[in-house]
Amino acid sequence: MPMSAPRRNRFERRRAETRQALVRAARQTLAESGGASASIHAIAERADVGLGSFYNHFTDKPDLFDAAVADALEEYAQAVDARLHGVDDPAERLAGGMRLSANMAKSYPEIMQILCHSQLGRICAGDGLAPRAKRDVEEGMAAGRFTVVDPVIALTVLNGSLLALLELRCNQPEADSDQAAGTMAEMILHMLGLSPDEARDLARRPLPAAA
């Protein structure tokens, strides 16, 4: 009986490693080509796992790709959290998150390619950046920093603005996305209730350095 727990732990660890290998292979496939032509067999081979192992974790290829996109976005959101660690003002966090997201192509090229090849709109759903933006809007309203009366509309505008920035980055890589992100962040903060001067200050403030 005492030996059963270690066996279970080893099994669970190997199962988690297999799943992560499949997710990692799917991320690479999505970044390279969007994944439309990739077979489950090819992805399993790339992950160095048996085809049967695939179906122990995922029902089909779209299920795996959804997990891969969620994994990529969560990785990026955690990196944004790390950069903004110690920033308590939800308005500054919101502006910083948007500006950092505009730099995704430079800092996280694989993730940007995944979004461009799959669907940019995924960035505003599920895990990743969306829950952080919702938190910042709600905290800003609770603290009286934001005067917007409808958080759903505020998030819709925020999400749409972020998607526009990423579209710009994908379609016009020569454009100054940093400047565009600062301008967009300034406009959104003003819309949420900050004065023009404060919105401009927060949107142009130097971002915290990477650890």
CSV table of C-alpha atoms in Angstrom, one decimal:
chain,number,residue,atom,x,y,z
A,1,MET,CA,0.0,0.0,0.0
A,2,PRO,CA,2.7,2.6,0.8
A,3,MET,CA,4.2,1.9,-2.6
A,4,SER,CA,1.0,2.8,-4.6
A,5,ALA,CA,1.3,6.6,-4.2
A,6,PRO,CA,4.8,6.9,-5.8
A,7,ARG,CA,3.6,4.7,-8.7
A,8,ARG,CA,0.6,7.0,-9.2
A,9,ASN,CA,2.7,10.0,-9.0
A,10,ARG,CA,5.1,8.7,-11.6
A,11,PHE,CA,2.2,7.8,-13.9
A,12,GLU,CA,0.6,11.2,-13.5
A,13,ARG,CA,4.0,12.9,-14.1
A,14,ARG,CA,4.6,10.9,-17.3
A,15,ARG,CA,1.0,11.6,-18.4
A,16,ALA,CA,1.5,15.3,-17.9
A,17,GLU,CA,4.8,15.2,-19.8
A,18,THR,CA,3.2,13.4,-22.7
A,19,ARG,CA,0.4,16.0,-22.9
A,20,GLN,CA,2.8,18.9,-22.7
A,21,ALA,CA,5.0,17.3,-25.5
A,22,LEU,CA,1.9,17.2,-27.7
A,23,VAL,CA,1.0,20.8,-26.9
A,24,ARG,CA,4.5,21.9,-27.6
A,25,ALA,CA,4.5,20.1,-30.9
A,26,ALA,CA,1.1,21.7,-31.8
A,27,ARG,CA,2.4,25.1,-30.9
A,28,GLN,CA,5.4,24.7,-33.3
A,29,THR,CA,3.1,23.4,-36.0
A,30,LEU,CA,0.6,26.3,-35.6
A,31,ALA,CA,3.5,28.8,-35.7
A,32,GLU,CA,4.9,27.4,-38.9
A,33,SER,CA,1.9,26.9,-41.0
A,34,GLY,CA,-1.4,27.3,-39.1
A,35,GLY,CA,-1.7,23.5,-38.8
A,36,ALA,CA,-4.4,23.0,-41.5
A,37,SER,CA,-2.4,20.4,-43.4
A,38,ALA,CA,-0.7,18.7,-40.4
A,39,SER,CA,-2.0,15.3,-39.5
A,40,ILE,CA,-2.4,14.0,-36.0
A,41,HIS,CA,0.2,11.3,-36.9
A,42,ALA,CA,2.7,14.0,-37.9
A,43,ILE,CA,2.1,16.0,-34.7
A,44,ALA,CA,2.4,12.9,-32.5
A,45,GLU,CA,5.7,12.0,-34.3
A,46,ARG,CA,7.0,15.5,-33.7
A,47,ALA,CA,6.1,15.1,-30.0
A,48,ASP,CA,7.9,11.7,-30.0
A,49,VAL,CA,4.8,10.0,-28.6
A,50,GLY,CA,2.7,7.1,-29.9
A,51,LEU,CA,-0.5,7.9,-31.8
A,52,GLY,CA,-2.5,6.1,-29.2
A,53,SER,CA,-1.2,8.5,-26.6
A,54,PHE,CA,-2.7,11.4,-28.5
A,55,TYR,CA,-6.3,10.1,-27.9
A,56,ASN,CA,-5.5,9.6,-24.2
A,57,HIS,CA,-5.4,13.4,-24.0
A,58,PHE,CA,-7.3,15.0,-26.9
A,59,THR,CA,-10.4,14.1,-28.9
A,60,ASP,CA,-9.2,15.5,-32.2
A,61,LYS,CA,-6.8,18.0,-33.8
A,62,PRO,CA,-9.0,21.1,-33.1
A,63,ASP,CA,-9.1,20.1,-29.4
A,64,LEU,CA,-5.3,19.9,-29.3
A,65,PHE,CA,-4.9,23.2,-31.2
A,66,ASP,CA,-7.2,25.0,-28.7
A,67,ALA,CA,-5.1,23.7,-25.9
A,68,ALA,CA,-1.9,24.9,-27.7
A,69,VAL,CA,-3.3,28.4,-28.2
A,70,ALA,CA,-4.4,28.6,-24.6
A,71,ASP,CA,-1.0,27.4,-23.4
A,72,ALA,CA,0.8,30.0,-25.6
A,73,LEU,CA,-1.5,32.8,-24.4
A,74,GLU,CA,-1.1,31.8,-20.7
A,75,GLU,CA,2.7,31.8,-21.1
A,76,TYR,CA,2.6,35.3,-22.6
A,77,ALA,CA,0.1,36.6,-19.9
A,78,GLN,CA,2.4,35.3,-17.2
A,79,ALA,CA,5.3,37.1,-18.8
A,80,VAL,CA,3.3,40.4,-18.9
A,81,ASP,CA,2.4,39.8,-15.2
A,82,ALA,CA,6.1,39.4,-14.4
A,83,ARG,CA,6.9,42.7,-16.2
A,84,LEU,CA,4.1,44.6,-14.4
A,85,HIS,CA,4.8,43.0,-11.0
A,86,GLY,CA,4.6,45.7,-8.3
A,87,VAL,CA,2.4,48.0,-10.4
A,88,ASP,CA,-0.6,48.4,-8.2
A,89,ASP,CA,-2.5,51.0,-10.2
A,90,PRO,CA,-5.0,49.2,-12.5
A,91,ALA,CA,-4.9,52.0,-15.0
A,92,GLU,CA,-1.1,51.7,-15.4
A,93,ARG,CA,-1.4,47.9,-15.5
A,94,LEU,CA,-4.0,48.1,-18.3
A,95,ALA,CA,-1.9,50.6,-20.3
A,96,GLY,CA,1.3,48.5,-19.8
A,97,GLY,CA,-0.4,45.3,-20.8
A,98,MET,CA,-1.6,46.8,-24.1
A,99,ARG,CA,1.8,48.3,-24.9
A,100,LEU,CA,3.6,45.0,-24.0
A,101,SER,CA,1.2,43.1,-26.2
A,102,ALA,CA,2.0,45.3,-29.2
A,103,ASN,CA,5.6,44.1,-28.8
A,104,MET,CA,4.6,40.4,-28.8
A,105,ALA,CA,6.0,39.9,-32.3
A,106,LYS,CA,9.5,40.9,-31.0
A,107,SER,CA,9.5,39.3,-27.6
A,108,TYR,CA,7.4,36.1,-28.4
A,109,PRO,CA,7.5,35.6,-32.1
A,110,GLU,CA,6.2,32.0,-31.9
A,111,ILE,CA,3.1,33.1,-30.1
A,112,MET,CA,2.5,36.0,-32.5
A,113,GLN,CA,2.8,33.6,-35.4
A,114,ILE,CA,0.3,31.2,-33.7
A,115,LEU,CA,-2.2,34.0,-33.4
A,116,CYS,CA,-1.7,35.2,-36.9
A,117,HIS,CA,-2.0,31.7,-38.4
A,118,SER,CA,-4.9,30.6,-36.3
A,119,GLN,CA,-7.2,33.4,-35.3
A,120,LEU,CA,-6.2,36.7,-33.6
A,121,GLY,CA,-9.6,36.8,-31.9
A,122,ARG,CA,-8.5,34.0,-29.6
A,123,ILE,CA,-6.4,36.4,-27.6
A,124,CYS,CA,-9.6,37.9,-26.2
A,125,ALA,CA,-11.2,34.6,-25.1
A,126,GLY,CA,-10.6,32.1,-22.4
A,127,ASP,CA,-7.2,32.0,-20.6
A,128,GLY,CA,-4.4,34.5,-21.0
A,129,LEU,CA,-4.8,38.2,-21.4
A,130,ALA,CA,-8.5,38.5,-21.2
A,131,PRO,CA,-9.0,37.6,-17.5
A,132,ARG,CA,-6.2,40.1,-16.6
A,133,ALA,CA,-7.9,42.9,-18.6
A,134,LYS,CA,-11.2,42.1,-16.9
A,135,ARG,CA,-9.5,42.2,-13.5
A,136,ASP,CA,-7.9,45.6,-14.2
A,137,VAL,CA,-11.2,47.1,-15.4
A,138,GLU,CA,-13.1,45.9,-12.4
A,139,GLU,CA,-10.4,47.0,-9.9
A,140,GLY,CA,-10.2,50.4,-11.6
A,141,MET,CA,-14.0,50.8,-11.3
A,142,ALA,CA,-14.0,49.7,-7.7
A,143,ALA,CA,-11.2,52.1,-6.8
A,144,GLY,CA,-12.8,55.0,-8.6
A,145,ARG,CA,-10.1,55.2,-11.1
A,146,PHE,CA,-12.5,54.4,-14.0
A,147,THR,CA,-15.8,56.1,-14.4
A,148,VAL,CA,-17.1,53.8,-17.1
A,149,VAL,CA,-20.6,52.5,-16.2
A,150,ASP,CA,-20.6,49.3,-18.3
A,151,PRO,CA,-17.6,47.0,-17.8
A,152,VAL,CA,-18.7,44.7,-20.7
A,153,ILE,CA,-18.6,47.6,-23.2
A,154,ALA,CA,-15.3,48.7,-21.7
A,155,LEU,CA,-13.8,45.2,-22.2
A,156,THR,CA,-15.3,45.0,-25.7
A,157,VAL,CA,-13.5,48.2,-26.7
A,158,LEU,CA,-10.3,47.1,-25.1
A,159,ASN,CA,-10.3,43.8,-26.8
A,160,GLY,CA,-11.1,45.3,-30.2
A,161,SER,CA,-8.3,47.8,-29.8
A,162,LEU,CA,-5.8,45.1,-28.9
A,163,LEU,CA,-6.9,43.1,-31.9
A,164,ALA,CA,-6.5,46.1,-34.2
A,165,LEU,CA,-2.9,46.6,-32.9
A,166,LEU,CA,-2.0,42.9,-33.5
A,167,GLU,CA,-3.6,43.1,-37.0
A,168,LEU,CA,-1.4,46.1,-37.7
A,169,ARG,CA,1.6,44.2,-36.5
A,170,CYS,CA,0.8,41.2,-38.7
A,171,ASN,CA,-0.2,43.1,-41.8
A,172,GLN,CA,2.2,46.1,-41.6
A,173,PRO,CA,5.3,44.9,-39.8
A,174,GLU,CA,7.1,48.1,-40.8
A,175,ALA,CA,4.6,50.3,-38.9
A,176,ASP,CA,5.6,51.8,-35.5
A,177,SER,CA,3.5,49.5,-33.3
A,178,ASP,CA,5.1,51.0,-30.1
A,179,GLN,CA,3.8,54.4,-30.9
A,180,ALA,CA,0.4,53.0,-32.0
A,181,ALA,CA,0.1,51.1,-28.8
A,182,GLY,CA,0.9,54.2,-26.7
A,183,THR,CA,-1.7,56.2,-28.6
A,184,MET,CA,-4.3,53.5,-28.2
A,185,ALA,CA,-3.6,53.1,-24.5
A,186,GLU,CA,-3.9,56.8,-24.0
A,187,MET,CA,-7.3,56.9,-25.8
A,188,ILE,CA,-8.6,54.0,-23.8
A,189,LEU,CA,-7.6,55.4,-20.4
A,190,HIS,CA,-9.3,58.7,-21.3
A,191,MET,CA,-12.4,56.8,-22.4
A,192,LEU,CA,-12.4,54.9,-19.1
A,193,GLY,CA,-12.4,58.2,-17.2
A,194,LEU,CA,-8.9,59.5,-16.7
A,195,SER,CA,-8.1,63.1,-17.5
A,196,PRO,CA,-6.3,63.7,-20.8
A,197,ASP,CA,-3.0,64.6,-19.0
A,198,GLU,CA,-3.0,61.6,-16.8
A,199,ALA,CA,-4.0,59.3,-19.6
A,200,ARG,CA,-1.1,60.6,-21.7
A,201,ASP,CA,1.4,60.3,-18.8
A,202,LEU,CA,0.5,56.7,-18.0
A,203,ALA,CA,0.5,55.7,-21.6
A,204,ARG,CA,4.0,57.2,-22.2
A,205,ARG,CA,5.5,56.2,-18.9
A,206,PRO,CA,8.6,53.9,-19.3
A,207,LEU,CA,7.7,50.2,-18.9
A,208,PRO,CA,9.2,48.2,-16.1
A,209,ALA,CA,12.4,46.5,-17.2
A,210,ALA,CA,12.4,42.8,-17.8
A,211,ALA,CA,13.7,40.7,-14.9
